XYZ file of C-alpha atoms in Angstrom:
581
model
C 0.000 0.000 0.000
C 2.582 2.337 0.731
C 4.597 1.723 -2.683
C 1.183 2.048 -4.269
C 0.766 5.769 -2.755
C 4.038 6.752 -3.182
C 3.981 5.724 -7.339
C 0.492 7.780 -7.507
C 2.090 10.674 -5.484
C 5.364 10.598 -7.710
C 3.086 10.521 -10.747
C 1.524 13.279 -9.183
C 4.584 15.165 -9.048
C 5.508 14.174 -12.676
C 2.184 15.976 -14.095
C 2.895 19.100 -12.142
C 5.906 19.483 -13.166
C 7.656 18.931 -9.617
C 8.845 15.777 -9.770
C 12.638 17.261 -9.695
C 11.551 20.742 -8.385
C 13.102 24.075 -8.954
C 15.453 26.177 -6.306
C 15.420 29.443 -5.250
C 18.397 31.808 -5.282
C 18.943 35.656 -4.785
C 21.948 37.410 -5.824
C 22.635 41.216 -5.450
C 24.561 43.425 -6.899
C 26.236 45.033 -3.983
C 25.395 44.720 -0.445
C 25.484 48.341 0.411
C 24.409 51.796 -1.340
C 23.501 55.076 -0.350
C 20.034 56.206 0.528
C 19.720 59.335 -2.150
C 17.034 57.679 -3.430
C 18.555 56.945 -6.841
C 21.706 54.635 -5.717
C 19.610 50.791 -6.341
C 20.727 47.574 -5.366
C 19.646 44.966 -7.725
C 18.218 41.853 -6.314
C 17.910 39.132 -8.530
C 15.668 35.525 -8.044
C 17.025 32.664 -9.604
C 14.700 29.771 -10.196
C 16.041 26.681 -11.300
C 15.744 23.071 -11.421
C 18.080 20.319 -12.209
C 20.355 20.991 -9.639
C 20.898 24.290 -11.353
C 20.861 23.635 -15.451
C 17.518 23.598 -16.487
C 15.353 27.558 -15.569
C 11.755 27.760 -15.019
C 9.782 29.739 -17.366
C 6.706 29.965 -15.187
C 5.310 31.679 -12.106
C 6.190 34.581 -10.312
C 8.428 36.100 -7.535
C 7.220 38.935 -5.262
C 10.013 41.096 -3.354
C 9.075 43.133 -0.157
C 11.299 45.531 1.493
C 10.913 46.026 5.533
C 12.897 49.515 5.324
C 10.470 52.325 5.706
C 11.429 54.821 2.762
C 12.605 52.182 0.100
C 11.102 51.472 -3.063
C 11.384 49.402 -5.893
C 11.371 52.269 -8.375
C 14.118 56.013 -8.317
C 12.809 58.009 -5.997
C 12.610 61.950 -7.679
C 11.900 63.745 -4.075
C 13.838 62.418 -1.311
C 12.684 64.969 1.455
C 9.203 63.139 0.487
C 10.189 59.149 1.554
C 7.721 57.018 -0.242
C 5.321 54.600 2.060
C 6.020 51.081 2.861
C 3.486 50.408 0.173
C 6.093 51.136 -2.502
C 8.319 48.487 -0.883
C 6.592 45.482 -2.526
C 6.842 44.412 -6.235
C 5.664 41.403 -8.142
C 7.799 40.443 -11.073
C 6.906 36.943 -13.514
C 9.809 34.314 -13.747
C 11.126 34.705 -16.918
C 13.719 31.937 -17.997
C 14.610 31.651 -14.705
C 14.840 35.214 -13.999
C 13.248 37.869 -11.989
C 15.163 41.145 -10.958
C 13.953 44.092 -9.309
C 16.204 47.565 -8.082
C 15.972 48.614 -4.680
C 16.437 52.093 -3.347
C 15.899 53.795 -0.457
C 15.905 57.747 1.088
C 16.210 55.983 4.565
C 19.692 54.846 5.937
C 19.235 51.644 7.870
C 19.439 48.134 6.887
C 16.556 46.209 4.749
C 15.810 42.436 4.607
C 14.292 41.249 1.481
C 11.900 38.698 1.485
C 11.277 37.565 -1.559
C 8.547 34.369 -2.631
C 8.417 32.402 -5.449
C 5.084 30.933 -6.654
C 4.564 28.124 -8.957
C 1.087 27.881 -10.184
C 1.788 24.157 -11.971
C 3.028 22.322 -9.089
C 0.832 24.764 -6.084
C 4.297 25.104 -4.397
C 5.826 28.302 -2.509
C 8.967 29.017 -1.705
C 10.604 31.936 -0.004
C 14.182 33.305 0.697
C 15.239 36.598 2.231
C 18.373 38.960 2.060
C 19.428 41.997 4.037
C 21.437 44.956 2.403
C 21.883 48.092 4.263
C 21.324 51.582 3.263
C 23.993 54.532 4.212
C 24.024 57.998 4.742
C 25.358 59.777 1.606
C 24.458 62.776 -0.318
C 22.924 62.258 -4.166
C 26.582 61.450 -6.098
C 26.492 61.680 -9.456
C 28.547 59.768 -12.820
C 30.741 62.156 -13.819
C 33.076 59.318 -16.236
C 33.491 55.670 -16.880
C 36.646 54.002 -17.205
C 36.910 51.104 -19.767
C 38.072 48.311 -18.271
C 38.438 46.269 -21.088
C 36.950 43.454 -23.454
C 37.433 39.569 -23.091
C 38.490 38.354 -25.467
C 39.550 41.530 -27.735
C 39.493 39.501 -31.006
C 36.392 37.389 -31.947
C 35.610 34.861 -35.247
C 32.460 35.628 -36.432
C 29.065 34.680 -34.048
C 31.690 34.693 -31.061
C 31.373 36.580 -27.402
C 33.570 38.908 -25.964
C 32.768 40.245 -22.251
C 32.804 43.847 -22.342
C 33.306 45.840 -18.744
C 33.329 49.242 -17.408
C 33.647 51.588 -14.387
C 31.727 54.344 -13.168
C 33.326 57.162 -11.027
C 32.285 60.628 -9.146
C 33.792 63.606 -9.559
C 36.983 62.356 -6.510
C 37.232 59.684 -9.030
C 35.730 57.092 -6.526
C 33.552 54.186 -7.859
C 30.225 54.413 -7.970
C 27.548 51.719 -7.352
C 24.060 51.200 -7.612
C 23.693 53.415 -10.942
C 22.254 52.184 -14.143
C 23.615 52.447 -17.180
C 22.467 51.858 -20.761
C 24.633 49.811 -23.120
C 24.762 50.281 -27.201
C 26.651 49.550 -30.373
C 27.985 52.567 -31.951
C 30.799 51.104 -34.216
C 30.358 47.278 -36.150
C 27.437 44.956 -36.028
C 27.187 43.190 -33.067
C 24.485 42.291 -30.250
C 24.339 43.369 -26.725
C 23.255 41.329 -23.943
C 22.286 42.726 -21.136
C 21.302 46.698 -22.443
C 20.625 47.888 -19.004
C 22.814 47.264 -16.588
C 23.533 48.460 -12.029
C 26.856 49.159 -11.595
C 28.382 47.275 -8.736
C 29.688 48.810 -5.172
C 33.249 48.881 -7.266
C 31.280 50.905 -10.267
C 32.261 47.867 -12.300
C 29.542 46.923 -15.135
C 29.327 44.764 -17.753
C 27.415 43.423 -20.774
C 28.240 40.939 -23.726
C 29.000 41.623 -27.166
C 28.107 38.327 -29.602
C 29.791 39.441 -33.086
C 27.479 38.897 -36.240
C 28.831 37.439 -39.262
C 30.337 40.284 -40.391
C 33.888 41.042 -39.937
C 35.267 44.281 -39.432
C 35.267 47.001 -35.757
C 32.940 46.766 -33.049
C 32.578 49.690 -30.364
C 30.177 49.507 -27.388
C 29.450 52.478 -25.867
C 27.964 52.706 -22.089
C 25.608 56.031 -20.855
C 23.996 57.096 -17.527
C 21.545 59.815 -17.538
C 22.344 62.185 -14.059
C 19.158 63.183 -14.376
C 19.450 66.874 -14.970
C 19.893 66.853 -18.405
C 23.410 65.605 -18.107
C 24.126 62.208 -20.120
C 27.364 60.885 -19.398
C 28.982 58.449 -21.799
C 32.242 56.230 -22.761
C 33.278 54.275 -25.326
C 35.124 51.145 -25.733
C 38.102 50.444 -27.651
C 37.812 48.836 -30.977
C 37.074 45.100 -30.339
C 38.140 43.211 -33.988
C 35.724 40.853 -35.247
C 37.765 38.720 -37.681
C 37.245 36.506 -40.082
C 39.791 33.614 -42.179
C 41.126 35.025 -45.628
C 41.194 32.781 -48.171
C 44.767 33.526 -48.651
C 45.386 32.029 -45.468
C 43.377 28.840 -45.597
C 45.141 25.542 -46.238
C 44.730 22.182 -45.897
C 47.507 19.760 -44.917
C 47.483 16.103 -44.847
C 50.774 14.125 -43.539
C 51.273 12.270 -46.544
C 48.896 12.519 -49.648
C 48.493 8.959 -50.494
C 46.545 6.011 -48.694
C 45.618 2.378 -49.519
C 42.100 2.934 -49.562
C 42.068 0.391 -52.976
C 42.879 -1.977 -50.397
C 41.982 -1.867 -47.461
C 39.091 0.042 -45.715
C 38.797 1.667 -42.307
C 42.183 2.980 -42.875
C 42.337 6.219 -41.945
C 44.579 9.706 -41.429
C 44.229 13.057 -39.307
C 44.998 15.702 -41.568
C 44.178 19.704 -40.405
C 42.682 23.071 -41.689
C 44.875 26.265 -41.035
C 43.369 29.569 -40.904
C 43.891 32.939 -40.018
C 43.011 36.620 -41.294
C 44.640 38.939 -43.611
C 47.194 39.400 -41.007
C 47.730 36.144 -40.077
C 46.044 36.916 -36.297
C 44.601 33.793 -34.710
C 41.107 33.255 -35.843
C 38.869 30.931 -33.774
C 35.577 29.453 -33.105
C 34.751 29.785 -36.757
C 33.586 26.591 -37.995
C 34.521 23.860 -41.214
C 32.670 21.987 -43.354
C 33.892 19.451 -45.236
C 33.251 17.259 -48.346
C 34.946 14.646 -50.106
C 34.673 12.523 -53.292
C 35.791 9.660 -51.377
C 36.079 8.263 -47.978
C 34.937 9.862 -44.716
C 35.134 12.833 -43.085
C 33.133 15.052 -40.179
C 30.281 17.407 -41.436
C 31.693 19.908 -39.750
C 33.887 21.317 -36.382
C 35.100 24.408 -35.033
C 38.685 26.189 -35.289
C 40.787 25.803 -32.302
C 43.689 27.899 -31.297
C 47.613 26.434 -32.344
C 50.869 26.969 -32.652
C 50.524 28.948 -36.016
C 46.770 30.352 -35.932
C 43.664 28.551 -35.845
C 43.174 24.943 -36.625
C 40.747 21.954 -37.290
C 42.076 18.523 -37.136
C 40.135 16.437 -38.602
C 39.816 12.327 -39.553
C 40.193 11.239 -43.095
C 38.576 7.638 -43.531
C 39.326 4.938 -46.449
C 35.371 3.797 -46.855
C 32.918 3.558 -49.482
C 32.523 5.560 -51.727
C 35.659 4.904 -53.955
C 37.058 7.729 -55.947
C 35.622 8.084 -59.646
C 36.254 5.697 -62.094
C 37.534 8.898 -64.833
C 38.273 8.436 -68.503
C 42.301 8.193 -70.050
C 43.223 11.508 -70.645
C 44.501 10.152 -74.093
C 48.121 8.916 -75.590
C 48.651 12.259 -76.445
C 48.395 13.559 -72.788
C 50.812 10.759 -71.571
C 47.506 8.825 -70.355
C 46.153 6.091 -72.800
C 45.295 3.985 -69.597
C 44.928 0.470 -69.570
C 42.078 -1.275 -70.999
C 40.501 -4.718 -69.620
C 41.952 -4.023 -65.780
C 41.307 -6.261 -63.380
C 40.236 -4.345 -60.562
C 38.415 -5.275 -56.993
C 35.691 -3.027 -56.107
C 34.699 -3.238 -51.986
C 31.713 -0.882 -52.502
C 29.787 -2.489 -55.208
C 25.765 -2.040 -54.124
C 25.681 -5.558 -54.914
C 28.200 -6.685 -52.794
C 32.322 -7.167 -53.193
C 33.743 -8.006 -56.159
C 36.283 -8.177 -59.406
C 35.405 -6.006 -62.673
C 36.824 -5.234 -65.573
C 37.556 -1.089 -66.504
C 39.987 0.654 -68.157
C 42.492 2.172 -65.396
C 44.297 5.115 -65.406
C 46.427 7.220 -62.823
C 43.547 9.417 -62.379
C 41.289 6.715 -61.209
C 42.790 6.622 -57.597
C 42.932 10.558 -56.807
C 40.506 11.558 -54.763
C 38.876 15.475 -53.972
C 39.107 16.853 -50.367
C 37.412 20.109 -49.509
C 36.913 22.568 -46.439
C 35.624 25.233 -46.197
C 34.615 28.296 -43.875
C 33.164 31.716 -43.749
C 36.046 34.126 -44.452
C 36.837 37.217 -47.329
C 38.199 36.373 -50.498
C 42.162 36.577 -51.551
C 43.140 40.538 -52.639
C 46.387 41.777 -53.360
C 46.773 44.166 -50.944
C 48.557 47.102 -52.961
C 48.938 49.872 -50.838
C 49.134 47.741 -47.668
C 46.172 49.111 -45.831
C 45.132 45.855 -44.869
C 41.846 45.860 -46.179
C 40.256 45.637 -49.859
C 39.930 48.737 -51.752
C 38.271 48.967 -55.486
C 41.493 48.580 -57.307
C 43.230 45.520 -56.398
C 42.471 42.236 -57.957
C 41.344 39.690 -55.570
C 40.573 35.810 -56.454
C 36.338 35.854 -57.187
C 35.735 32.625 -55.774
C 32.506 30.430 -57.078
C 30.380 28.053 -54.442
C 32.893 25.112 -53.249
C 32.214 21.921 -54.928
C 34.192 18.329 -55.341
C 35.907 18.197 -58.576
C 35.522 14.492 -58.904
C 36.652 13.939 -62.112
C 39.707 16.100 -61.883
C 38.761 18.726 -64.667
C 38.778 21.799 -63.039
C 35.591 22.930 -63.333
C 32.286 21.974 -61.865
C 30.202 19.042 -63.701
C 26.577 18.323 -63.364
C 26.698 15.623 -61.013
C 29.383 16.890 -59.016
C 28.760 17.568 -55.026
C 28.773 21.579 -54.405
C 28.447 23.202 -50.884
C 25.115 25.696 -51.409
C 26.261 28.826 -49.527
C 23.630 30.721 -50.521
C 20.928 28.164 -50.199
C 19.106 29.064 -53.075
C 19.278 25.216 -54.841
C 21.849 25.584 -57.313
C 25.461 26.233 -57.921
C 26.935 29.672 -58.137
C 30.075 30.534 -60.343
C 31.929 33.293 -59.000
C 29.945 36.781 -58.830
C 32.469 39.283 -60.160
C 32.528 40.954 -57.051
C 34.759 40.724 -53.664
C 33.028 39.179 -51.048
C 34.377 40.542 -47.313
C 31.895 37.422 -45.901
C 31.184 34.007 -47.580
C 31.659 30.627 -48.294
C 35.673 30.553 -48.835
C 37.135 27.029 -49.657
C 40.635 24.967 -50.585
C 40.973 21.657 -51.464
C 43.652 18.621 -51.933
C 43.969 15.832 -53.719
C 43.821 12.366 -52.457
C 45.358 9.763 -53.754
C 44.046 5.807 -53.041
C 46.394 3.276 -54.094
C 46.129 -0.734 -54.428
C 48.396 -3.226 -53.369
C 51.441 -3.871 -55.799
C 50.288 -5.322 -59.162
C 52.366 -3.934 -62.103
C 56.021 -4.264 -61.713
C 58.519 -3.671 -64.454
C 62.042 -3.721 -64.558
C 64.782 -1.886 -67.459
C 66.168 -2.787 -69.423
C 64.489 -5.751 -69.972
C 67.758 -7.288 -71.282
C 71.282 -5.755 -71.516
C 71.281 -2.658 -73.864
C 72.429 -2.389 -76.731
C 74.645 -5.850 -77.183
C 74.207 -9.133 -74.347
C 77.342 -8.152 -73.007
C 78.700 -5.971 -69.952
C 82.274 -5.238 -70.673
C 84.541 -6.024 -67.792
C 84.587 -3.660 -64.473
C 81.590 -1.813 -66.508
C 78.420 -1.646 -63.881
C 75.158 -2.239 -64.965
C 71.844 -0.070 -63.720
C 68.377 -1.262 -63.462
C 65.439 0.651 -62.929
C 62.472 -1.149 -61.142
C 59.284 0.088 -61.220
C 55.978 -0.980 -58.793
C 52.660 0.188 -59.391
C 49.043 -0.644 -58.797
C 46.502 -1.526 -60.559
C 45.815 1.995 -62.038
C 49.656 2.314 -62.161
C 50.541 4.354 -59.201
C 52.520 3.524 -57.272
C 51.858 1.720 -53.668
C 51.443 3.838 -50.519
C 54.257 3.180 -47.844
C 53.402 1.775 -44.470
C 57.647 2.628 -42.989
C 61.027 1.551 -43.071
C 59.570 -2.497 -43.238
C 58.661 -1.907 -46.920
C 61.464 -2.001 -49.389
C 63.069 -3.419 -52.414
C 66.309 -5.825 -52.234
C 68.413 -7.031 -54.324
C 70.212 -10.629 -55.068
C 72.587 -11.769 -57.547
C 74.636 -14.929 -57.872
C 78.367 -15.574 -58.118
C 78.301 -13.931 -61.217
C 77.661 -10.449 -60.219
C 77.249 -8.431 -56.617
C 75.230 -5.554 -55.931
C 77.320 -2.438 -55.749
C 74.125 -0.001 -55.057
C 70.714 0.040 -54.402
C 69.191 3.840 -54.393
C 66.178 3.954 -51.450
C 62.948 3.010 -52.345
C 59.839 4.983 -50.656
C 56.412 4.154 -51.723
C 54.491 7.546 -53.160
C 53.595 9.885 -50.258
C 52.587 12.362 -52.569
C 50.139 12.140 -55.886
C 53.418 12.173 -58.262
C 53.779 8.864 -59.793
C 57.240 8.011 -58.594
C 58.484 4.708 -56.961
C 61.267 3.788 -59.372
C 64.542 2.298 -57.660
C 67.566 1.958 -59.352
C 69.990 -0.917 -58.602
C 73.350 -1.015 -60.077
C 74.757 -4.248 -61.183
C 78.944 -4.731 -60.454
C 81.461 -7.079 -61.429
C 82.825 -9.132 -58.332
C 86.252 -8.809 -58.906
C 88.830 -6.297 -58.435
C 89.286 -3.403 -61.161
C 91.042 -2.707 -63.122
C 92.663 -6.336 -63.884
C 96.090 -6.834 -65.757
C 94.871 -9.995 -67.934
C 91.764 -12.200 -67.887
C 92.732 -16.044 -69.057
C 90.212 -18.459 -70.445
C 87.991 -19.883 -69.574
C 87.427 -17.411 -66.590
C 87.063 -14.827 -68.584
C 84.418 -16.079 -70.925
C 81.105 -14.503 -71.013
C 78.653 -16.055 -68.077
C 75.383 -15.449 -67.703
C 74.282 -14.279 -64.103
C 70.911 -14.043 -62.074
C 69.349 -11.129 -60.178
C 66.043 -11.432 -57.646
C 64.289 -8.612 -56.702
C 62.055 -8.611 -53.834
C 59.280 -6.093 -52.664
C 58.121 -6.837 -49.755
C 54.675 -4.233 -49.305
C 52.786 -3.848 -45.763
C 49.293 -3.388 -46.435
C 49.152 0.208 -45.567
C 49.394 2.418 -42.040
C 46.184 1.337 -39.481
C 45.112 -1.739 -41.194
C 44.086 -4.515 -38.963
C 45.278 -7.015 -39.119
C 48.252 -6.000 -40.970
C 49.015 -7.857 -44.455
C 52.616 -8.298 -45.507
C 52.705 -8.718 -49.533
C 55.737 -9.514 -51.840
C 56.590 -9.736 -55.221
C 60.224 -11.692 -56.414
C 61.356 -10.864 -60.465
C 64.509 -13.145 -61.662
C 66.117 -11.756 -64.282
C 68.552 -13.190 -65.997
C 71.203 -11.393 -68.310
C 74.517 -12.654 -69.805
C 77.549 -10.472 -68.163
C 80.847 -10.137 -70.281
C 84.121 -10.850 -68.085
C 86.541 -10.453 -70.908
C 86.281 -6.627 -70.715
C 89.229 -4.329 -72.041
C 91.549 -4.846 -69.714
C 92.594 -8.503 -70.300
């Protein structure tokens, strides 16, 4: 029976709205100001639930003031103290919020009661405070100090806390006043406009930049009362935004073996800063990509050389675009009939058949931000002016195919949100979609290798002490060449007893999207040189054997790692009879 009540009573609670119920608080400004009738201390109910995080938006709070002579509202006369009627005011809760001002033409100390009413959940509660009231003729703002703004530089949409100080005419601070908040420089928002000063005449509001670069002033003003408005304005606080100049994207290597494995991944990062090269922050990235993964978006962060976003690049479906042979004329007749496996076929793994080129592996990597366009800055003024040429920049977009230009069925970032791609507009933009881009490039496992000369050029014979070079090359199936995990992958080199290796120039697999990974290995006759006579039979012509042997990790992050290798024997008929015999 007793559960049974106390699961109807919770339920109860749950339907009013009071099953975690709210808290009372009051805060005030300062605990002390004079009684001239227009020094106010500010009193402000908190209601909250959630142990704090979550404010009511419902009910009300009434404050009453015990001090004979206070009121909730400036009072004009003070040889005329208002009644203790004046001394109570109802204000509604309003996102967990309800302030009042108190002042007073009576010295003496006042306790605030102040009771919060909920009319969902039929609750009360009630919590006082005591603040005194001194003796003190009417002082008056004669200045404000600015104190300062935190922080000074903002990325668009971000906060800075703005703060001043009032003063009398001995320079002392003044508390209790208020003061009136505005924008008179920028575009910017202001929250709160009205402000008390504190018992150190500190007061404060904050500035939230729009997304518009440029100067932002605030300017604070207290009316005396007599006609006389005093005012002070802030320093400029810059609003900045990334130039397009200064927006790059860095990967740590530029090729990955998405082609065979995927879930492979690297962190690669987004630099930006303004014209200047100041620190830009908050300001947030998008990205897209023709293939693989990436985040929709994140924020900059403050580093070492400006702002930053590092960011996860992910080997998963899709796979870049299968692209036509730019041509034997280009250097690209690409290779028809391919065998090539394709993971991300809708129906399911796979071999087919395609004609592969270079192109076929590169992938397009974008990001991009809200920033001003690229200018030549003639005259060094730091800003745009009519005459200087600037880079007119159209809507991002993936250049999958690796033209240059947009395509029809190419991805493209709508900035403007109007359902189609822009070009550029002819005109500078101080605030849009700016963008930069890399290219990717996924590589297979080793499939193509080739070795020259295929036989010893131009006659079968290698005089005597004369060296011989090879060049091997590895590719993949589209015939780049195969990403490197570290120092584990590598070409070597064997002969027999008719030859030794006398040098073997590093091999690195491609970290960039040149097609390089040619090794050269140079071929030497074992014995000494130069020799004072060769007799037959030693010195007739014997053919010899070299092995070369790539051995190829799968690429960085798989799991499990895969070790690959490929041996080529070559044979080739090496002359020992030579000149010097």
């Amino acid at each position: 029976m007793v559960r049974s009540l106390r699961f109807v009573c919770a339920g109860a609670l749950v339907a009013a709205g009071c099953s975690d119920p709210a808290v009372l608080t009051l805060k005030v400004s300062n605990d002390n100001a004079r009684a001239d009738g227009k020094s106010a201390i500010s009193i402000e109910a908190r209601v909250f639930k959630d142990e704090g995080q979550t404010p009511l938006d419902r009910g009300s709070v009434k404050f009453v003031s015990d001090l004979n002579g206070s009121s909730f509202s400036e009072i004009a006369d003070v040889t005329k103290p208002p009644d203790i009627e004046k001394a109570a005011k109802e204000v509604d809760v309003e996102m967990g919020i309800a302030t009042v001002r108190l002042f007073s033409a009576n010295k003496g100390p006042a306790t605030v009661r102040a009771t919060f009413s909920d009319p969902v959940a039929k609750t009360s509660q009630v919590k006082t405070v005591s603040v005194v009231f001194g003796p003190g003729t009417v002082v008056n703002v004669e200045s404000f100090d600015y104190v300062g703004a935190v922080p000074t530089q903002l990325p668009l949409g971000g906060s800075s806390r703005v703060t001043f100080r009032a003063k009398d005419s001995q320079e002392q601070p003044v508390g209790g006043v208020r003061v009136v908040f505005s924008i008179t420089a920028g575009q910017a928002q202001l929250a709160p406009l009205t402000a008390d000063t504190a018992a150190d005449g500190l007061v404060s509001t904050t500035l939230t930049a729009k997304n518009v670069p440029g100067k932002v002033r605030v300017q604070v003003s207290h009316d005396n009362g007599s006609g006389s408005v005093v005012t002070r304005e802030s320093d400029d606080i810059m609003v900045r935004s990334v130039n397009a100049k200064n927006l790059t994207l860095v990967c740590p290597h530029y090729s990955i073996g998405g082609l065979e494995a995927l879930g492979l991944y690297m962190d690669c990062t987004v630099y930006g800063s303004d014209y200047g090269h100041a620190f830009v922050s908050g300001s947030q990235v998008f990205f897209m990509t023709e293939a693989g993964g990436v985040p929709g978006s994140m924020g900059f962060t403050q580093g070492d050389d400006g702002g930053e976003a590092v960011f996860r690049y992910r080997t998963q479906c899709k796979l870049p675009m299968d692209v036509e042979p730019l041509g034997a004329a280009a250097g690209d007749p690409g290779t028809e009939n391919c065998r090539f496996w394709n993971e991300c076929r809708p129906q399911g793994a796979d071999w087919e058949y395609r004609t592969c080129n270079p192109r076929d592996g590169l992938a397009t990597l974008v990001a991009i931000t809200t920033g001003s366009e690229a200018f030549d800055d003639t005259n060094g003024n730091g800003q745009w002016d009519d005459n200087e040429r600037f880079t007119d920049l159209p809507e991002p977009y993936v250049d999958a195919n690796d033209n240059r230009t947009r395509d029809a069925d190419e991805d493209f970032f709508d900035a403007n949100q109007n359902g189609k791609w822009d070009r550029a507009n002819g005109d500078y933009d101080e605030n849009g979609a700016i963008w930069t881009s890399v290219k990717i490039i996924w590589t297979g496992a080793p499939d193509n290798t080739t070795i020259e000369p295929e036989q010893v050029f131009p006659t079968p014979h290698v005089p005597h002490c004369t060296p011989m070079a090879y060049q091997v090359t590895v590719r993949d199936v589209n015939g780049n060449a195969p990403t490197a995990v570290g120092s584990s992958d590598m070409l070597q080199a064997t002969c027999d007893d008719g030859c030794e290796i006398d040098n073997v120039t590093p091999y690195e697999h491609s970290t960039t999207t040149e097609l390089n990974g040619v090794v050269t290995v140079t071929i030497a006759d074992p014995h000494t040189c130069p020799s004072a006579s060769c007799e037959a039979p030693s010195c007739l012509p014997e053919p010899y054997t070299v092995n070369f042997t790539l051995k190829h990790t799968i690429a960085p992050h798989a799991n499990p790692g895969i070790d690959t290798s490929i041996t080529h024997v070559f044979p080739a008929s090496y002359d020992r009879k030579g000149v010097y015999e």
